[in-house]
PDB file of C-alpha atoms and ligand atoms in Angstrom:
ATOM      1  CA  MET A   2      -4.175  11.381 -23.698  1.00 86.00           C
ATOM      2  CA  ARG A   3      -5.786  14.653 -24.758  1.00 92.00           C
ATOM      3  CA  LEU A   4      -3.453  17.605 -24.459  1.00 94.00           C
ATOM      4  CA  ASP A   5      -5.892  19.691 -22.378  1.00 92.00           C
ATOM      5  CA  LYS A   6      -6.354  16.825 -19.924  1.00 85.00           C
ATOM      6  CA  PHE A   7      -2.594  16.364 -19.641  1.00 86.00           C
ATOM      7  CA  LEU A   8      -2.107  20.083 -18.951  1.00 87.00           C
ATOM      8  CA  ALA A   9      -4.958  20.239 -16.436  1.00 79.00           C
ATOM      9  CA  ASN A  10      -3.747  17.069 -14.635  1.00 71.00           C
ATOM     10  CA  SER A  11      -0.297  18.604 -14.400  1.00 74.00           C
ATOM     11  CA  GLY A  12      -1.749  21.517 -12.440  1.00 70.00           C
ATOM     12  CA  ILE A  13      -1.344  24.151 -15.150  1.00 82.00           C
ATOM     13  CA  GLY A  14      -4.965  25.258 -14.770  1.00 79.00           C
ATOM     14  CA  THR A  15      -8.551  24.264 -15.335  1.00 79.00           C
ATOM     15  CA  ARG A  16      -9.534  22.915 -18.742  1.00 81.00           C
ATOM     16  CA  LYS A  17     -10.977  26.365 -19.536  1.00 87.00           C
ATOM     17  CA  GLU A  18      -7.778  28.158 -18.551  1.00 90.00           C
ATOM     18  CA  VAL A  19      -5.735  25.624 -20.471  1.00 93.00           C
ATOM     19  CA  LYS A  20      -7.749  26.405 -23.631  1.00 93.00           C
ATOM     20  CA  LYS A  21      -6.851  30.072 -23.187  1.00 95.00           C
ATOM     21  CA  TYR A  22      -3.172  29.254 -22.827  1.00 96.00           C
ATOM     22  CA  LEU A  23      -3.320  27.141 -25.967  1.00 97.00           C
ATOM     23  CA  LYS A  24      -4.901  30.010 -27.895  1.00 96.00           C
ATOM     24  CA  GLY A  25      -2.199  32.314 -26.525  1.00 96.00           C
ATOM     25  CA  ASN A  26       0.586  30.188 -28.101  1.00 96.00           C
ATOM     26  CA  LEU A  27       1.965  29.234 -24.684  1.00 96.00           C
ATOM     27  CA  VAL A  28       2.094  25.481 -25.275  1.00 97.00           C
ATOM     28  CA  THR A  29       4.444  23.455 -27.461  1.00 97.00           C
ATOM     29  CA  VAL A  30       4.560  19.748 -28.201  1.00 97.00           C
ATOM     30  CA  ASN A  31       7.916  18.523 -29.495  1.00 97.00           C
ATOM     31  CA  ASP A  32       8.969  22.109 -30.284  1.00 96.00           C
ATOM     32  CA  GLU A  33       5.815  22.980 -32.276  1.00 96.00           C
ATOM     33  CA  ILE A  34       3.277  25.477 -30.974  1.00 97.00           C
ATOM     34  CA  VAL A  35      -0.046  23.682 -30.556  1.00 97.00           C
ATOM     35  CA  LYS A  36      -3.476  25.311 -30.254  1.00 96.00           C
ATOM     36  CA  LYS A  37      -5.712  22.249 -30.382  1.00 96.00           C
ATOM     37  CA  ALA A  38      -6.989  21.137 -26.982  1.00 95.00           C
ATOM     38  CA  ASP A  39      -8.069  17.732 -28.299  1.00 95.00           C
ATOM     39  CA  MET A  40      -4.691  16.829 -29.791  1.00 96.00           C
ATOM     40  CA  HIS A  41      -3.595  13.403 -28.543  1.00 96.00           C
ATOM     41  CA  ILE A  42      -0.181  13.109 -26.982  1.00 95.00           C
ATOM     42  CA  ASN A  43       1.847  10.331 -25.427  1.00 93.00           C
ATOM     43  CA  PRO A  44       2.794  11.690 -21.997  1.00 87.00           C
ATOM     44  CA  GLU A  45       5.667   9.195 -21.688  1.00 83.00           C
ATOM     45  CA  GLU A  46       7.321  10.281 -24.932  1.00 91.00           C
ATOM     46  CA  ASP A  47       6.188  13.681 -26.162  1.00 94.00           C
ATOM     47  CA  ILE A  48       7.855  16.778 -24.753  1.00 95.00           C
ATOM     48  CA  VAL A  49       5.287  19.350 -23.742  1.00 95.00           C
ATOM     49  CA  THR A  50       6.236  22.843 -22.607  1.00 95.00           C
ATOM     50  CA  PHE A  51       4.143  25.550 -20.993  1.00 95.00           C
ATOM     51  CA  ASP A  52       5.572  29.055 -21.186  1.00 94.00           C
ATOM     52  CA  ASP A  53       8.877  27.507 -22.324  1.00 94.00           C
ATOM     53  CA  ILE A  54       9.110  25.188 -19.303  1.00 91.00           C
ATOM     54  CA  PRO A  55       8.944  21.423 -19.906  1.00 92.00           C
ATOM     55  CA  ILE A  56       6.176  19.700 -17.954  1.00 90.00           C
ATOM     56  CA  ALA A  57       7.053  16.565 -16.012  1.00 82.00           C
ATOM     57  CA  TYR A  58       4.300  13.986 -16.263  1.00 77.00           C
ATOM     58  CA  GLU A  59       3.136  12.922 -12.827  1.00 72.00           C
ATOM     59  CA  PRO A  60      -0.374  11.602 -13.083  1.00 78.00           C
ATOM     60  CA  VAL A  61      -2.584  11.094 -10.094  1.00 86.00           C
ATOM     61  CA  VAL A  62      -3.720   7.534  -9.588  1.00 90.00           C
ATOM     62  CA  TYR A  63      -6.584   6.101  -7.540  1.00 93.00           C
ATOM     63  CA  LEU A  64      -6.761   2.351  -7.001  1.00 95.00           C
ATOM     64  CA  MET A  65      -9.172   0.123  -5.118  1.00 97.00           C
ATOM     65  CA  MET A  66      -7.522  -2.994  -3.700  1.00 98.00           C
ATOM     66  CA  ASN A  67      -8.876  -6.067  -1.982  1.00 98.00           C
ATOM     67  CA  LYS A  68      -6.126  -6.174   0.613  1.00 98.00           C
ATOM     68  CA  PRO A  69      -4.943  -9.630   1.598  1.00 98.00           C
ATOM     69  CA  ALA A  70      -3.773 -10.460   5.129  1.00 98.00           C
ATOM     70  CA  GLY A  71      -0.012 -10.484   5.638  1.00 97.00           C
ATOM     71  CA  PHE A  72       0.746  -7.064   4.126  1.00 98.00           C
ATOM     72  CA  VAL A  73       1.291  -3.904   6.134  1.00 98.00           C
ATOM     73  CA  SER A  74      -0.450  -0.682   5.106  1.00 97.00           C
ATOM     74  CA  ALA A  75       2.674   1.393   4.581  1.00 96.00           C
ATOM     75  CA  THR A  76       5.028   2.333   1.780  1.00 96.00           C
ATOM     76  CA  GLU A  77       8.074   0.716   3.411  1.00 94.00           C
ATOM     77  CA  ASP A  78       8.687  -1.817   6.124  1.00 95.00           C
ATOM     78  CA  ASP A  79      11.894  -3.498   7.271  1.00 95.00           C
ATOM     79  CA  GLU A  80      10.293  -6.837   8.017  1.00 95.00           C
ATOM     80  CA  HIS A  81       7.121  -7.323   6.050  1.00 95.00           C
ATOM     81  CA  GLU A  82       5.803  -6.857   2.566  1.00 97.00           C
ATOM     82  CA  THR A  83       3.690  -3.743   2.128  1.00 98.00           C
ATOM     83  CA  VAL A  84       0.526  -3.084   0.143  1.00 98.00           C
ATOM     84  CA  VAL A  85       2.627  -0.957  -2.221  1.00 97.00           C
ATOM     85  CA  ASP A  86       4.659  -4.074  -3.077  1.00 96.00           C
ATOM     86  CA  ILE A  87       1.448  -5.487  -4.565  1.00 96.00           C
ATOM     87  CA  VAL A  88       1.395  -2.741  -7.250  1.00 93.00           C
ATOM     88  CA  PRO A  89       5.016  -2.652  -8.523  1.00 88.00           C
ATOM     89  CA  GLU A  90       4.020  -1.104 -11.856  1.00 83.00           C
ATOM     90  CA  TYR A  91       3.054   2.084  -9.977  1.00 83.00           C
ATOM     91  CA  MET A  92       6.270   2.263  -7.940  1.00 82.00           C
ATOM     92  CA  HIS A  93       7.487   5.362  -9.816  1.00 77.00           C
ATOM     93  CA  LEU A  94       4.269   7.245  -8.918  1.00 85.00           C
ATOM     94  CA  ASP A  95       4.808   7.026  -5.147  1.00 90.00           C
ATOM     95  CA  LEU A  96       1.435   5.580  -4.226  1.00 94.00           C
ATOM     96  CA  PHE A  97       0.501   5.266  -0.578  1.00 97.00           C
ATOM     97  CA  PRO A  98      -2.434   3.636   1.209  1.00 98.00           C
ATOM     98  CA  VAL A  99      -5.354   5.850   2.244  1.00 97.00           C
ATOM     99  CA  GLY A 100      -5.391   5.144   5.965  1.00 94.00           C
ATOM    100  CA  ARG A 101      -4.306   1.886   7.506  1.00 95.00           C
ATOM    101  CA  LEU A 102      -5.662  -1.596   7.798  1.00 98.00           C
ATOM    102  CA  ASP A 103      -3.901  -3.930  10.228  1.00 98.00           C
ATOM    103  CA  LYS A 104      -1.572  -6.528   8.759  1.00 98.00           C
ATOM    104  CA  ASP A 105      -4.145  -9.266   9.355  1.00 98.00           C
ATOM    105  CA  THR A 106      -7.142  -7.216   8.126  1.00 98.00           C
ATOM    106  CA  GLU A 107      -8.471  -7.787   4.616  1.00 98.00           C
ATOM    107  CA  GLY A 108     -10.714  -5.882   2.259  1.00 98.00           C
ATOM    108  CA  LEU A 109     -11.263  -2.444   0.832  1.00 98.00           C
ATOM    109  CA  LEU A 110      -8.120  -0.325   0.687  1.00 98.00           C
ATOM    110  CA  LEU A 111      -7.577   2.690  -1.534  1.00 98.00           C
ATOM    111  CA  LEU A 112      -4.144   3.625  -2.845  1.00 97.00           C
ATOM    112  CA  THR A 113      -3.293   6.991  -4.341  1.00 96.00           C
ATOM    113  CA  ASN A 114      -0.634   9.651  -4.725  1.00 94.00           C
ATOM    114  CA  ASP A 115      -3.194  12.420  -4.099  1.00 93.00           C
ATOM    115  CA  GLY A 116      -2.647  13.721  -0.573  1.00 94.00           C
ATOM    116  CA  LYS A 117      -5.748  15.905  -0.544  1.00 93.00           C
ATOM    117  CA  PHE A 118      -7.996  12.981  -1.529  1.00 95.00           C
ATOM    118  CA  SER A 119      -6.503  10.870   1.246  1.00 96.00           C
ATOM    119  CA  HIS A 120      -6.928  13.619   3.825  1.00 95.00           C
ATOM    120  CA  GLN A 121     -10.571  14.164   2.878  1.00 94.00           C
ATOM    121  CA  LEU A 122     -11.343  10.506   3.482  1.00 96.00           C
ATOM    122  CA  MET A 123      -9.293   9.975   6.610  1.00 93.00           C
ATOM    123  CA  SER A 124      -9.548  13.191   8.593  1.00 91.00           C
ATOM    124  CA  PRO A 125     -11.772  12.513  11.645  1.00 87.00           C
ATOM    125  CA  LYS A 126     -13.277  15.960  11.016  1.00 90.00           C
ATOM    126  CA  HIS A 127     -14.946  14.657   7.864  1.00 92.00           C
ATOM    127  CA  ARG A 128     -16.548  11.689   9.636  1.00 94.00           C
ATOM    128  CA  VAL A 129     -16.471   9.400   6.618  1.00 96.00           C
ATOM    129  CA  PRO A 130     -18.150   6.073   7.523  1.00 97.00           C
ATOM    130  CA  LYS A 131     -16.079   2.898   7.218  1.00 97.00           C
ATOM    131  CA  ARG A 132     -17.867  -0.430   7.459  1.00 98.00           C
ATOM    132  CA  TYR A 133     -16.259  -3.655   8.630  1.00 98.00           C
ATOM    133  CA  TYR A 134     -17.307  -7.291   8.680  1.00 98.00           C
ATOM    134  CA  ALA A 135     -16.074  -8.928  11.872  1.00 98.00           C
ATOM    135  CA  GLU A 136     -15.958 -12.498  13.145  1.00 98.00           C
ATOM    136  CA  VAL A 137     -15.399 -12.628  16.871  1.00 98.00           C
ATOM    137  CA  ASP A 138     -14.878 -15.134  19.646  1.00 98.00           C
ATOM    138  CA  GLY A 139     -17.528 -14.480  22.236  1.00 98.00           C
ATOM    139  CA  HIS A 140     -21.185 -13.691  22.602  1.00 97.00           C
ATOM    140  CA  ILE A 141     -22.197 -10.123  21.777  1.00 97.00           C
ATOM    141  CA  SER A 142     -24.127  -8.805  24.749  1.00 94.00           C
ATOM    142  CA  GLU A 143     -27.626  -7.332  24.447  1.00 87.00           C
ATOM    143  CA  ASP A 144     -26.477  -3.837  25.300  1.00 95.00           C
ATOM    144  CA  ALA A 145     -23.534  -3.793  22.848  1.00 97.00           C
ATOM    145  CA  ILE A 146     -25.527  -2.008  20.131  1.00 97.00           C
ATOM    146  CA  ASP A 147     -26.320   0.802  22.575  1.00 97.00           C
ATOM    147  CA  LYS A 148     -22.744   0.925  23.846  1.00 97.00           C
ATOM    148  CA  PHE A 149     -21.414   1.283  20.300  1.00 98.00           C
ATOM    149  CA  LYS A 150     -24.045   3.948  19.624  1.00 97.00           C
ATOM    150  CA  GLN A 151     -23.099   5.923  22.703  1.00 97.00           C
ATOM    151  CA  GLY A 152     -19.345   5.780  22.064  1.00 96.00           C
ATOM    152  CA  ILE A 153     -16.868   3.538  23.838  1.00 95.00           C
ATOM    153  CA  ASP A 154     -14.198   4.802  26.201  1.00 94.00           C
ATOM    154  CA  LEU A 155     -11.011   3.081  25.054  1.00 93.00           C
ATOM    155  CA  GLY A 156      -8.688   4.823  27.458  1.00 90.00           C
ATOM    156  CA  ASP A 157      -6.791   7.102  25.092  1.00 91.00           C
ATOM    157  CA  PHE A 158      -9.988   8.179  23.295  1.00 90.00           C
ATOM    158  CA  THR A 159     -13.737   7.639  23.184  1.00 94.00           C
ATOM    159  CA  SER A 160     -15.089   6.411  19.868  1.00 94.00           C
ATOM    160  CA  THR A 161     -17.705   8.586  18.198  1.00 95.00           C
ATOM    161  CA  PRO A 162     -21.129   6.907  17.934  1.00 96.00           C
ATOM    162  CA  SER A 163     -20.872   3.851  15.713  1.00 97.00           C
ATOM    163  CA  GLU A 164     -23.329   1.276  14.408  1.00 97.00           C
ATOM    164  CA  LEU A 165     -23.241  -2.396  15.267  1.00 98.00           C
ATOM    165  CA  GLU A 166     -25.341  -4.882  13.281  1.00 97.00           C
ATOM    166  CA  ILE A 167     -25.298  -8.411  14.645  1.00 97.00           C
ATOM    167  CA  VAL A 168     -25.514 -11.123  12.000  1.00 97.00           C
ATOM    168  CA  GLU A 169     -24.963 -14.216  14.148  1.00 96.00           C
ATOM    169  CA  ASN A 170     -24.620 -14.524  17.889  1.00 97.00           C
ATOM    170  CA  GLY A 171     -23.198 -17.451  19.827  1.00 96.00           C
ATOM    171  CA  GLU A 172     -19.870 -18.622  21.221  1.00 96.00           C
ATOM    172  CA  GLN A 173     -18.532 -17.240  17.972  1.00 97.00           C
ATOM    173  CA  SER A 174     -20.385 -14.278  16.510  1.00 98.00           C
ATOM    174  CA  ILE A 175     -20.520 -12.264  13.320  1.00 98.00           C
ATOM    175  CA  ALA A 176     -21.313  -8.562  13.005  1.00 98.00           C
ATOM    176  CA  TYR A 177     -20.906  -5.489  10.856  1.00 98.00           C
ATOM    177  CA  VAL A 178     -19.647  -2.319  12.479  1.00 98.00           C
ATOM    178  CA  THR A 179     -19.483   1.174  11.006  1.00 98.00           C
ATOM    179  CA  ILE A 180     -17.036   3.640  12.515  1.00 97.00           C
ATOM    180  CA  TYR A 181     -16.373   7.270  11.694  1.00 95.00           C
ATOM    181  CA  GLU A 182     -12.710   7.573  12.545  1.00 92.00           C
ATOM    182  CA  GLY A 183      -9.842   5.130  12.215  1.00 88.00           C
ATOM    183  CA  LYS A 184      -7.761   4.897  15.341  1.00 91.00           C
ATOM    184  CA  PHE A 185      -5.164   2.162  15.845  1.00 93.00           C
ATOM    185  CA  HIS A 186      -6.876  -1.260  16.196  1.00 96.00           C
ATOM    186  CA  GLN A 187     -10.139   0.595  16.759  1.00 97.00           C
ATOM    187  CA  VAL A 188     -12.615  -2.132  15.818  1.00 98.00           C
ATOM    188  CA  LYS A 189     -10.653  -4.830  17.634  1.00 98.00           C
ATOM    189  CA  ARG A 190     -10.461  -2.659  20.739  1.00 97.00           C
ATOM    190  CA  MET A 191     -14.164  -1.843  20.613  1.00 97.00           C
ATOM    191  CA  PHE A 192     -15.043  -5.536  20.528  1.00 98.00           C
ATOM    192  CA  HIS A 193     -12.491  -6.266  23.250  1.00 97.00           C
ATOM    193  CA  SER A 194     -14.307  -3.758  25.451  1.00 96.00           C
ATOM    194  CA  ILE A 195     -17.443  -5.931  25.206  1.00 96.00           C
ATOM    195  CA  ASN A 196     -15.483  -9.130  25.907  1.00 96.00           C
ATOM    196  CA  CYS A 197     -15.259 -10.319  22.305  1.00 98.00           C
ATOM    197  CA  GLU A 198     -12.001 -10.957  20.453  1.00 98.00           C
ATOM    198  CA  VAL A 199     -11.882 -10.317  16.704  1.00 98.00           C
ATOM    199  CA  THR A 200     -10.666 -13.380  14.819  1.00 98.00           C
ATOM    200  CA  TYR A 201     -11.249 -12.044  11.291  1.00 98.00           C
ATOM    201  CA  LEU A 202     -11.758  -8.497  10.049  1.00 98.00           C
ATOM    202  CA  LYS A 203     -12.540  -7.206   6.586  1.00 98.00           C
ATOM    203  CA  ARG A 204     -13.357  -3.648   5.500  1.00 98.00           C
ATOM    204  CA  THR A 205     -16.288  -3.715   3.109  1.00 98.00           C
ATOM    205  CA  LYS A 206     -17.203  -0.078   2.534  1.00 98.00           C
ATOM    206  CA  ILE A 207     -15.910   3.509   2.715  1.00 98.00           C
ATOM    207  CA  ALA A 208     -18.673   6.137   2.500  1.00 97.00           C
ATOM    208  CA  ASN A 209     -20.959   4.549  -0.142  1.00 98.00           C
ATOM    209  CA  LEU A 210     -18.130   2.847  -1.989  1.00 98.00           C
ATOM    210  CA  GLU A 211     -18.335  -0.927  -1.555  1.00 98.00           C
ATOM    211  CA  LEU A 212     -15.475  -3.328  -2.105  1.00 98.00           C
ATOM    212  CA  ASP A 213     -15.809  -4.683  -5.647  1.00 97.00           C
ATOM    213  CA  GLU A 214     -16.559  -8.347  -4.992  1.00 94.00           C
ATOM    214  CA  GLU A 215     -15.046  -9.233  -8.375  1.00 97.00           C
ATOM    215  CA  LEU A 216     -11.631  -8.416  -6.938  1.00 98.00           C
ATOM    216  CA  GLU A 217      -9.881 -11.462  -5.492  1.00 98.00           C
ATOM    217  CA  LEU A 218      -7.561 -10.911  -2.534  1.00 98.00           C
ATOM    218  CA  GLY A 219      -4.512  -8.999  -3.769  1.00 98.00           C
ATOM    219  CA  GLU A 220      -6.291  -7.729  -6.905  1.00 97.00           C
ATOM    220  CA  TYR A 221      -6.942  -4.067  -7.632  1.00 96.00           C
ATOM    221  CA  ARG A 222      -8.433  -1.746 -10.221  1.00 94.00           C
ATOM    222  CA  HIS A 223      -8.698   1.949 -10.986  1.00 91.00           C
ATOM    223  CA  LEU A 224     -11.561   3.885  -9.415  1.00 92.00           C
ATOM    224  CA  THR A 225     -14.358   4.745 -11.833  1.00 91.00           C
ATOM    225  CA  GLU A 226     -16.479   7.900 -12.042  1.00 88.00           C
ATOM    226  CA  ILE A 227     -19.236   6.039 -10.174  1.00 95.00           C
ATOM    227  CA  ASP A 228     -16.793   5.057  -7.435  1.00 95.00           C
ATOM    228  CA  PHE A 229     -15.898   8.733  -7.005  1.00 94.00           C
ATOM    229  CA  GLU A 230     -19.587   9.613  -6.757  1.00 95.00           C
ATOM    230  CA  ASN A 231     -19.966   6.943  -4.081  1.00 97.00           C
ATOM    231  CA  LEU A 232     -17.111   8.412  -2.100  1.00 96.00           C
ATOM    232  CA  ASP A 233     -19.103  11.618  -2.032  1.00 86.00           C
ATOM    233  CA  LEU A 234     -16.139  13.949  -1.411  1.00 82.00           C
TER     234      LEU A 234
HETATM  235  N1  LIG B 323      -9.927  -1.517  13.142  1.00 61.20           N
HETATM  236  C1  LIG B 323      -9.046  -2.482  13.489  1.00 61.20           C
HETATM  237  O1  LIG B 323      -9.004  -2.926  14.610  1.00 61.20           O
HETATM  238  N2  LIG B 323      -8.222  -2.926  12.537  1.00 61.20           N
HETATM  239  C2  LIG B 323      -8.227  -2.496  11.266  1.00 61.20           C
HETATM  240  O2  LIG B 323      -7.442  -2.965  10.438  1.00 61.20           O
HETATM  241  C3  LIG B 323      -9.158  -1.491  10.936  1.00 61.20           C
HETATM  242  C4  LIG B 323      -9.999  -1.009  11.889  1.00 61.20           C
END
């Protein structure tokens, strides 16, 4: 990794500030003063100091996972495996899931150790759209689209206007729904309120970031620059 990137990722300053610090002889690598921003270092092995203080390497990580059913969206659980158990090689970086999907829900889940990133995506204030594919038992009534659009009173809260797109309607039905917050069992409860019971739920999209269909259930990959653009933070 480039030295300036390492220093900036460690919170020392912006790349521009880091360049200044390098010029000012404030940075050493393995006891040698270094001025070159593009020097390559091995963050796991080389000892970098800033102003005589060694810098611990704690990179931020952003993963997209195709969550399988059967895993809880938490970092620890007494009974069940968690989504963090799926990424053991990142255990030391304290990743956590960005928001929660139910144990039986599949699909797009982000994992990170960047609290600000997670807050930006999950805070109801930011109204980030989350799209779900749902299979339900029951016929979706004519007025359901309007009901979802108006907001549904679920007792403890009323959902903000959401979009319902019906794909198939019958005794069993299929629909996409886009919601703008993420309350406990929200999609299941919204369907329940129109007399439909969700039998399968998969998150397909957060903001403009779609689940990478190349990822099999339980697979994951790092977010790319384009993915970040699609998240539109
Ligand atoms: N809504 C639900 O009901 N479950 C989820 O996992 C996500 C949204």
